[in-house]
Short mmCIF file of C-alpha atoms and ligand atoms in Angstrom, two decimals:
data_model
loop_
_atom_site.label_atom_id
_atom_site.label_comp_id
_atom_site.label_asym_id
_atom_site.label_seq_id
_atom_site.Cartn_x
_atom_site.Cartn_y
_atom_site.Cartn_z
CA UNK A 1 0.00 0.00 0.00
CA UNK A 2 1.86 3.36 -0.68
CA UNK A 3 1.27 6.45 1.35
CA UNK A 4 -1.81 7.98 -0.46
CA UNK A 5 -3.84 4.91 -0.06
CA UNK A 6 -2.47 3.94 3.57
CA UNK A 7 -4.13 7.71 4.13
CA UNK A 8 -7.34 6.85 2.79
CA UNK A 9 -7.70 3.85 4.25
CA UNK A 10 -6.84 5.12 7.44
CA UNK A 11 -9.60 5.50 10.29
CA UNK A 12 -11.02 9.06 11.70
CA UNK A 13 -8.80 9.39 14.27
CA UNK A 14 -5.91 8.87 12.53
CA UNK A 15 -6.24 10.64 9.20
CA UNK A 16 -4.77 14.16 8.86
CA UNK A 17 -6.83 15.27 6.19
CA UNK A 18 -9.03 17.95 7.43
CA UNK A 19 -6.54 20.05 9.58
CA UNK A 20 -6.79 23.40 10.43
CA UNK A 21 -4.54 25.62 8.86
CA UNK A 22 -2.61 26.79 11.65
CA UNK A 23 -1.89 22.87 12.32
CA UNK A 24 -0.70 22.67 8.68
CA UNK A 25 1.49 25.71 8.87
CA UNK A 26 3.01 24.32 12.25
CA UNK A 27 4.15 20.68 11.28
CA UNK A 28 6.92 21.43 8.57
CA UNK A 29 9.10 22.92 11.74
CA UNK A 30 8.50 20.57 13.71
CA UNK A 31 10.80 17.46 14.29
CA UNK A 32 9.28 13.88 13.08
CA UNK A 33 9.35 10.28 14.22
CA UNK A 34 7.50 7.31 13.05
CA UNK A 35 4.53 5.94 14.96
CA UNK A 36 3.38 2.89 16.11
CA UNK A 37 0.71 2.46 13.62
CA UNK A 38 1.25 3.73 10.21
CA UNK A 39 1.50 8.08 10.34
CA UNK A 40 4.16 10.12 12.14
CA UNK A 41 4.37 12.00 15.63
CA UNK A 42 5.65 15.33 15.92
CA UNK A 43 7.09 17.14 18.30
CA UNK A 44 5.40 19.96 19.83
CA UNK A 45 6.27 21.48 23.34
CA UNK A 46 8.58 18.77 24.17
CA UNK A 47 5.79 15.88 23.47
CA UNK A 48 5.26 13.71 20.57
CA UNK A 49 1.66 13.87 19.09
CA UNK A 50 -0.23 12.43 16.22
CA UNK A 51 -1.40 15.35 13.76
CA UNK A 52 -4.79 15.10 14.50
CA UNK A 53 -4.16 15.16 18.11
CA UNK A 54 -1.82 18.22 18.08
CA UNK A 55 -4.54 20.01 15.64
CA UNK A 56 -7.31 19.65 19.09
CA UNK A 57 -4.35 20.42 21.44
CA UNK A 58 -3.91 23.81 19.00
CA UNK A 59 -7.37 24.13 18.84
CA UNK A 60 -7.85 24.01 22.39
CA UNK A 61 -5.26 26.25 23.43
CA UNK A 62 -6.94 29.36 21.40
CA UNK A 63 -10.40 28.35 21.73
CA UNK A 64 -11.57 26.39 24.96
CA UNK A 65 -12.37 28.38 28.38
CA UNK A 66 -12.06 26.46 31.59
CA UNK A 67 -15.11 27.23 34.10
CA UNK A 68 -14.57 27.23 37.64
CA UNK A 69 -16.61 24.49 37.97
CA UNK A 70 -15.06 22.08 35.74
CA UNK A 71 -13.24 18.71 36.59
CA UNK A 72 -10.49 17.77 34.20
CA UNK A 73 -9.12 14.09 34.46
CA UNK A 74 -6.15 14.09 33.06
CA UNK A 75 -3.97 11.22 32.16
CA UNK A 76 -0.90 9.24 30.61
CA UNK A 77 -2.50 7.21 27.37
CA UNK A 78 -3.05 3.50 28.75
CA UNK A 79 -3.24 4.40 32.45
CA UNK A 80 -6.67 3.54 33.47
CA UNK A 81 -8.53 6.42 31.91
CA UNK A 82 -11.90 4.34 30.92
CA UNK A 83 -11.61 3.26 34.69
CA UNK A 84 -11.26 6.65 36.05
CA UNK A 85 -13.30 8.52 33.69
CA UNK A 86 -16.48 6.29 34.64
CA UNK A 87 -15.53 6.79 38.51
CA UNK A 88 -15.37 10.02 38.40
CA UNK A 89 -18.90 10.04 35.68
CA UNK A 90 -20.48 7.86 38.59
CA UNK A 91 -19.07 9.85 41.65
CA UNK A 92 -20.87 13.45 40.11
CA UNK A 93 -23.94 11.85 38.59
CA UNK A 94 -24.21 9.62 42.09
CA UNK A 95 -27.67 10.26 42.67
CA UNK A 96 -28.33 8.16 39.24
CA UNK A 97 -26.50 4.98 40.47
CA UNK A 98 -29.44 2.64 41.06
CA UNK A 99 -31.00 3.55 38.08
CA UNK A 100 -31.72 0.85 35.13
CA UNK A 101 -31.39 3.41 32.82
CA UNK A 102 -27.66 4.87 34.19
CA UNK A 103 -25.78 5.94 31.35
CA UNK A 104 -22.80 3.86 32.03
CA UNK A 105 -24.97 0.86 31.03
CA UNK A 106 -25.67 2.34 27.52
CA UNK A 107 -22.86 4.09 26.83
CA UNK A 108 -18.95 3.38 27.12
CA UNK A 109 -17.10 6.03 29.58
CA UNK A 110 -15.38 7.61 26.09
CA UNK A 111 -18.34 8.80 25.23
CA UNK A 112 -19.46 10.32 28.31
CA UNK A 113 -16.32 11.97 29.33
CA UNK A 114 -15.10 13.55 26.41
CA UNK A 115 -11.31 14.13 25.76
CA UNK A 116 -11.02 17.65 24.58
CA UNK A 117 -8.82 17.08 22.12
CA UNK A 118 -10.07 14.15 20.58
CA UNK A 119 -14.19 14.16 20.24
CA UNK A 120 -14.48 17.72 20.34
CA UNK A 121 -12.58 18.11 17.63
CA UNK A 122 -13.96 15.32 15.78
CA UNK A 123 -17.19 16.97 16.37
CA UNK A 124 -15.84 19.85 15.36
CA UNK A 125 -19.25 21.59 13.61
CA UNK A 126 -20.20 22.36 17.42
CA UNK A 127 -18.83 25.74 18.48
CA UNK A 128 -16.72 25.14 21.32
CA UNK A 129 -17.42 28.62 22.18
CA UNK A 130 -20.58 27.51 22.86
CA UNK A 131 -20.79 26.38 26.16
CA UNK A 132 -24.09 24.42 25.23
CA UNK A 133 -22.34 21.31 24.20
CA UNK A 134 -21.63 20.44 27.53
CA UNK A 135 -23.91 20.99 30.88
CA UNK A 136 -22.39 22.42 33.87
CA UNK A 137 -20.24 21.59 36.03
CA UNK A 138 -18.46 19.79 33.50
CA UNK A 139 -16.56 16.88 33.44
CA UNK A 140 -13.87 16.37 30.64
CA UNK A 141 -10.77 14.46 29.80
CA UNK A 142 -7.34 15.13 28.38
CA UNK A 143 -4.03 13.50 27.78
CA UNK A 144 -2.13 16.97 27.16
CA UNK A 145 0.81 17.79 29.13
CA UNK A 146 0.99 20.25 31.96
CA UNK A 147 3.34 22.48 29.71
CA UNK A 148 0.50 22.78 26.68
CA UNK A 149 -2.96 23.26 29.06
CA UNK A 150 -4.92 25.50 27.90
CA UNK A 151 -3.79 29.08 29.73
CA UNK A 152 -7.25 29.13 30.91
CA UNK A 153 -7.75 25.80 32.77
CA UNK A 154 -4.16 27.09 34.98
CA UNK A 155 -6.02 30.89 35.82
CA UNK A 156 -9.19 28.63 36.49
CA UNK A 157 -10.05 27.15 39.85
CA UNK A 158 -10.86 24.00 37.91
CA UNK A 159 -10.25 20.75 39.70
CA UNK A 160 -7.50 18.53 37.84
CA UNK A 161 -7.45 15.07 38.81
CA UNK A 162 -4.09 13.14 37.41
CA UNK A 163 -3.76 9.56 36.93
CA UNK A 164 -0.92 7.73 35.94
CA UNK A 165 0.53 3.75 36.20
CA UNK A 166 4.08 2.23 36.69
CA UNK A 167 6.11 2.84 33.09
CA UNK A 168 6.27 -1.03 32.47
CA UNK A 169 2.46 -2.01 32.71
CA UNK A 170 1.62 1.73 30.41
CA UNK A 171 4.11 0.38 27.86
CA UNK A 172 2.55 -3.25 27.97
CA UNK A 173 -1.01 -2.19 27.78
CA UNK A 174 -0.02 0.66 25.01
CA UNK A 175 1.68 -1.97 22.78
CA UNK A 176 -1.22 -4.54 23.25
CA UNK A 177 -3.78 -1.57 22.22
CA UNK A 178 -1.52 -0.34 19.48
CA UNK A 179 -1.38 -4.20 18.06
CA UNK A 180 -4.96 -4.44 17.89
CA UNK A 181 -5.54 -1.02 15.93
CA UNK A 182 -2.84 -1.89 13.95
CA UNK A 183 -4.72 -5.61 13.01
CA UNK A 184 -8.04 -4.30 12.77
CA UNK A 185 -7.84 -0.63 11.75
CA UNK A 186 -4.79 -0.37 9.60
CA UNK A 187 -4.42 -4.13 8.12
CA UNK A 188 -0.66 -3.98 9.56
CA UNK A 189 1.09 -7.16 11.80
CA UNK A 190 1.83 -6.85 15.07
CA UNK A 191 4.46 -4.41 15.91
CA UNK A 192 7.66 -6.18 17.53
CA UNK A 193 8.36 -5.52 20.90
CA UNK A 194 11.64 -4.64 20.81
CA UNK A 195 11.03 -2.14 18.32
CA UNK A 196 8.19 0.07 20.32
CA UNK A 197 9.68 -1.09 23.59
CA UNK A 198 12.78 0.97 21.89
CA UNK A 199 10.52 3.97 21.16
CA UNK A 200 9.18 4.40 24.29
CA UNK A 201 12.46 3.97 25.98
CA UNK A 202 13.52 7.58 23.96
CA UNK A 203 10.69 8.72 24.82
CA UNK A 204 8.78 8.36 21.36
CA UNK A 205 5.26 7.55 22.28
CA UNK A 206 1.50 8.92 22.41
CA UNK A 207 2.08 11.78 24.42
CA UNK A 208 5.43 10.72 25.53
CA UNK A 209 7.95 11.35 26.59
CA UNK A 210 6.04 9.24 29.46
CA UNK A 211 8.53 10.43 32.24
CA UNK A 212 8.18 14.03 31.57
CA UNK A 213 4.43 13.84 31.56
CA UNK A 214 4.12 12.21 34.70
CA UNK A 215 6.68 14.42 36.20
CA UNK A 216 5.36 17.77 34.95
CA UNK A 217 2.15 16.85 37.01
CA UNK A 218 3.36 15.53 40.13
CA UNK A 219 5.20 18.45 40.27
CA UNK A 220 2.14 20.63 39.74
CA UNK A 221 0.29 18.63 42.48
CA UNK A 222 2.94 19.16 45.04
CA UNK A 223 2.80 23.18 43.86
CA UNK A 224 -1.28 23.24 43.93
CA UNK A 225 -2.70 20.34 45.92
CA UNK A 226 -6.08 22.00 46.18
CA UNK A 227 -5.83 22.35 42.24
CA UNK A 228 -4.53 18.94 41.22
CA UNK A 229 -4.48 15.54 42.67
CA UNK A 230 -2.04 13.01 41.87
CA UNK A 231 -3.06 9.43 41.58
CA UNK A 232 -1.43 5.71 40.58
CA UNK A 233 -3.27 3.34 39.07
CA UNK A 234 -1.66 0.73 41.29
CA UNK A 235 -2.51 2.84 44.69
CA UNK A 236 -6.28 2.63 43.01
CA UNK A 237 -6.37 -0.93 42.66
CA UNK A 238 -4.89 -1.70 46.38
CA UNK A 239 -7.12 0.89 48.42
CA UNK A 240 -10.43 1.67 45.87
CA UNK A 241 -12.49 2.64 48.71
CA UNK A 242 -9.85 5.26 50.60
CA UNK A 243 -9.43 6.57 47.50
CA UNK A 244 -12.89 6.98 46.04
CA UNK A 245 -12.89 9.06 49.40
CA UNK A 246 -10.48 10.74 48.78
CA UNK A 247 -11.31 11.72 44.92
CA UNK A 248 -14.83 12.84 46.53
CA UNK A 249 -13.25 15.39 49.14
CA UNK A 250 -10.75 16.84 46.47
CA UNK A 251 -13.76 17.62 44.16
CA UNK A 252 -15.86 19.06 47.26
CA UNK A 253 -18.18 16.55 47.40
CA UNK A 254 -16.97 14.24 50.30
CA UNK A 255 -19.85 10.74 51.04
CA UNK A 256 -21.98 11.79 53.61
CA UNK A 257 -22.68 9.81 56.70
CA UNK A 258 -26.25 8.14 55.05
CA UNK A 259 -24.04 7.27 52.29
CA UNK A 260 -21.55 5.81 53.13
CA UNK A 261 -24.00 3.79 55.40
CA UNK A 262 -25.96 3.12 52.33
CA UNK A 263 -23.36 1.14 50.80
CA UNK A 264 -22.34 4.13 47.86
CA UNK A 265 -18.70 3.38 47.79
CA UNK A 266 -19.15 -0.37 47.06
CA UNK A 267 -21.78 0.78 45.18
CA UNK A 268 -19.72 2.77 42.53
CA UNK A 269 -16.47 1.01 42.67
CA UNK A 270 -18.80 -2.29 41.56
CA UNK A 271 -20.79 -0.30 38.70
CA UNK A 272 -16.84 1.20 37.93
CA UNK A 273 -14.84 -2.19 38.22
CA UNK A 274 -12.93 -4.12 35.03
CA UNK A 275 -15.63 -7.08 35.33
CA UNK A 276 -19.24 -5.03 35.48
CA UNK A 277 -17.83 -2.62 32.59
CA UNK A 278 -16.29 -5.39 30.60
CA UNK A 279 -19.40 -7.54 30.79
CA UNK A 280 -21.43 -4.58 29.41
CA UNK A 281 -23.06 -5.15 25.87
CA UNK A 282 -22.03 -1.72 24.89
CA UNK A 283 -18.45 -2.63 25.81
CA UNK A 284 -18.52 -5.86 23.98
CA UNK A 285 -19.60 -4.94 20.42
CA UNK A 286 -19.66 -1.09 20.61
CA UNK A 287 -17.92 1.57 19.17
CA UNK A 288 -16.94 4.78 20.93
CA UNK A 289 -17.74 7.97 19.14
CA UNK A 290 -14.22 8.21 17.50
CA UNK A 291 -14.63 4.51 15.64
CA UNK A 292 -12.43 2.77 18.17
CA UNK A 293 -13.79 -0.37 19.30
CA UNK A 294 -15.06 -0.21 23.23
CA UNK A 295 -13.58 -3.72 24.06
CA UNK A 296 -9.89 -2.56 23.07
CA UNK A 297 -10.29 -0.31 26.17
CA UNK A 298 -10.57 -3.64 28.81
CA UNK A 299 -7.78 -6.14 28.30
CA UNK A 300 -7.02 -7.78 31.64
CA UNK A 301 -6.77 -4.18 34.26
CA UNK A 302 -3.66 -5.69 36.18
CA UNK A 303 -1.24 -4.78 38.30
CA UNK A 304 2.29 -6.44 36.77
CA UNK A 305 1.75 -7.78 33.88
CA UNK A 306 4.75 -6.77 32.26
CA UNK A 307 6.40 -9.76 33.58
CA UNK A 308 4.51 -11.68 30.91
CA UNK A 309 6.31 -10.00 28.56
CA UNK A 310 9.29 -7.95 29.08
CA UNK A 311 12.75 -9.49 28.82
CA UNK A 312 15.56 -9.08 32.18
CA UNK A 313 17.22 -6.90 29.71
CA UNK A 314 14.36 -4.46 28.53
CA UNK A 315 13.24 -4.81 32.61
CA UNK A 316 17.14 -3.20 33.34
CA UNK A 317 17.09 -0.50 30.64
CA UNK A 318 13.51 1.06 32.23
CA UNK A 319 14.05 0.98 35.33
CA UNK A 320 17.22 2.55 34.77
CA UNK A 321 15.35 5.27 32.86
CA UNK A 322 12.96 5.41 35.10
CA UNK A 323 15.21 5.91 38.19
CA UNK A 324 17.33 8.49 36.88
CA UNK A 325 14.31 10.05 35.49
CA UNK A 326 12.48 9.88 38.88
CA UNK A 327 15.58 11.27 41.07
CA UNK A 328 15.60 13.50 43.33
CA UNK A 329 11.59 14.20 42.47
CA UNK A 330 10.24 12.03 45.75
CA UNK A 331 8.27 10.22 43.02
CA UNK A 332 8.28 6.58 43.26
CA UNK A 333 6.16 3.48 41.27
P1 A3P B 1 -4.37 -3.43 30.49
O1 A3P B 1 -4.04 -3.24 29.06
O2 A3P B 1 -3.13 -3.58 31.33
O3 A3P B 1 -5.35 -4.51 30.75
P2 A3P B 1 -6.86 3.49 29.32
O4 A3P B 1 -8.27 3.44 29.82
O5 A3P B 1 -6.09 4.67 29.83
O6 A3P B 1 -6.81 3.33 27.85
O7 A3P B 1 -6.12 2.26 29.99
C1 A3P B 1 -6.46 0.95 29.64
C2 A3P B 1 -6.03 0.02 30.75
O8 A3P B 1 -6.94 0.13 31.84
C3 A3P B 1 -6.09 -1.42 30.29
O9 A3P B 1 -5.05 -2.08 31.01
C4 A3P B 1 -7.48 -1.83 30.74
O10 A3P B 1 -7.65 -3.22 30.86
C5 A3P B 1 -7.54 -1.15 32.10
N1 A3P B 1 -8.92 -0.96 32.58
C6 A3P B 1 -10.01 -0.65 31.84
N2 A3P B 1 -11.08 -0.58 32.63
C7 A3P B 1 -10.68 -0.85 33.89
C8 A3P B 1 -11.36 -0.94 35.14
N3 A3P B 1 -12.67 -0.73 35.24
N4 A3P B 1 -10.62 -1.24 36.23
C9 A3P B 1 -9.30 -1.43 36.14
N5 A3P B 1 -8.61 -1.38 34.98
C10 A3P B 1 -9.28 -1.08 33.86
#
């Protein structure tokens, strides 16, 4: 296939053929690697991006206001957003939870918690101006660095919620999920291991470098700690209910004494966990608004996996990386 029909062939959210024309203008300066699936990532404020990506992340940084009110999760790609996103949907909308007709049992968390540089954009006829598209408060999601947030969500008092996971289980789960886009979406093989294992490593990845990103926001939450919280994926899987919690106080909206004695932690972390989402029809054999597939987003949600897969050698190189990344910050996985 050469490069005209690999583009055509390509799926929404990878295509670049509808850029803005500030986007367009931009790439040529900016420095190029090859992705995991069959385009490029470029470089922009220290952070590789696909060029649809970077065109929202543009987009948002002249166009989208941050309200007061707003909760922005943030995370690293392959981190547990899907988890978090429908905790957090579940934890606002918690009057809803016994209802048969809760939108988390129609509709996968993508779709409920947009990122606002992915659907957004794709739905990019609504004004974003407009502050219609979304009710207030709002909840919304983002994988963009600290570095390239929108100026207004840091002059905001917006809530930002971080999550993040150990380097080795975010590169597993983001080579599985990159193999099955590239089977189903882009008719490629399997990438080798060693070969993205490599990329990420230099730091080449969605959003990567991975260290920087996670860095950039721990720092932030250790600077504003009633602006942004800092959370693991692994700390989320050992203590769900302490951190529920403590997700519900940061957002001003601590469990009150009837709930918690009406069983609404349990309640939520059940509706939230990998085996009621998973199960879901919707999940099964739906597609989220940007033609992914819902199952790709629930492969196995477990803590150290990566020694199913990664070699004594590759497990030296990143925690080397990782540990002279990490010094000196107080940040440990
Ligand atoms: P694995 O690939 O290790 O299984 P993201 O949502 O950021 O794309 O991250 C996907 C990872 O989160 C996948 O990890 C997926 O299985 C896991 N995951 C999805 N839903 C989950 C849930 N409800 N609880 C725990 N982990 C979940």
């Amino acid at each position: 296939m050469n490069g005209q029909e690999r583009e055509t062939s390509l799926p929404r959210y990878l295509k670049g053929d509808d850029l803005t024309e500030e986007c367009r203008a931009l790439i040529p300066s900016l420095p190029l690697e090859r992705d995991w699936l069959s385009t490029h990532y470029h470089l922009y404020q220290g952070f590789w991006f696909h060029a649809r990506y970077l065109d929202g992340v543009l987009w948002m940084q002249r166009h989208f206001t941050a309200a007061d009110s707003d909760t922005l999760l943030v995370t690293t790609p392959k981190s547990g957003t899907t988890w978090l996103k429908a905790l957090l949907f579940s934890l606002l909308h918690r009057s809803q939870l016994s209802s048969l007709d809760h939108p988390l049992l129609r509709r996968n968390p993508h779709d409920l918690v947009p990122f606002l540089e992915h659907r957004l954009y794709l739905e990019s006829n609504q004004s974003l101006e407009d502050p219609s598209f979304m009710a207030f408060p709002r909840l919304l999601a983002t994988h963009m660095p600290f570095a390239s947030l929108p100026v207004s969500v840091k002059d905001s008092k917006c809530k930002v919620v971080y999550l993040c996971r150990n380097p080795k289980d975010t590169f597993v789960s983001m080579w599985s999920f990159t193999n099955s886009l590239r089977l189903k979406d882009t008719a490629m093989d399997p990438s080798p291991i060693d070969e993205a294992f490599d990329s990420f490593c230099r730091g080449v990845s969605l959003y990567g470098p991975y260290w920087d990103h996670v860095l950039q926001y721990y720092r932030a939450s250790l600077e504003l700690p009633d602006r942004v919280l800092f959370i693991r994926y692994e700390e989320m899987k050992e203590s769900p209910r302490e951190h529920l919690r403590r997700l519900a106080r940061f957002l001003g909206c601590p469990f009150s004494e009837e709930e918690e004695a009406g069983g609404l932690v349990d309640g939520i972390l059940t509706q939230c966990s990998f085996e009621s989402l998973s199960k879901l029809e919707v999940n099964q054999r739906g597609k989220s608004a940007s033609g992914m597939e819902n199952r790709w987003f629930f492969r196995k949600g477990e803590v150290g996996d990566w020694v199913n897969y990664l070699s004594p050698e590759m497990i030296a190189r990143i925690d080397h990386i990782t540990e002279e990344k990490l010094q000196g910050s107080g940040l440990k996985f």
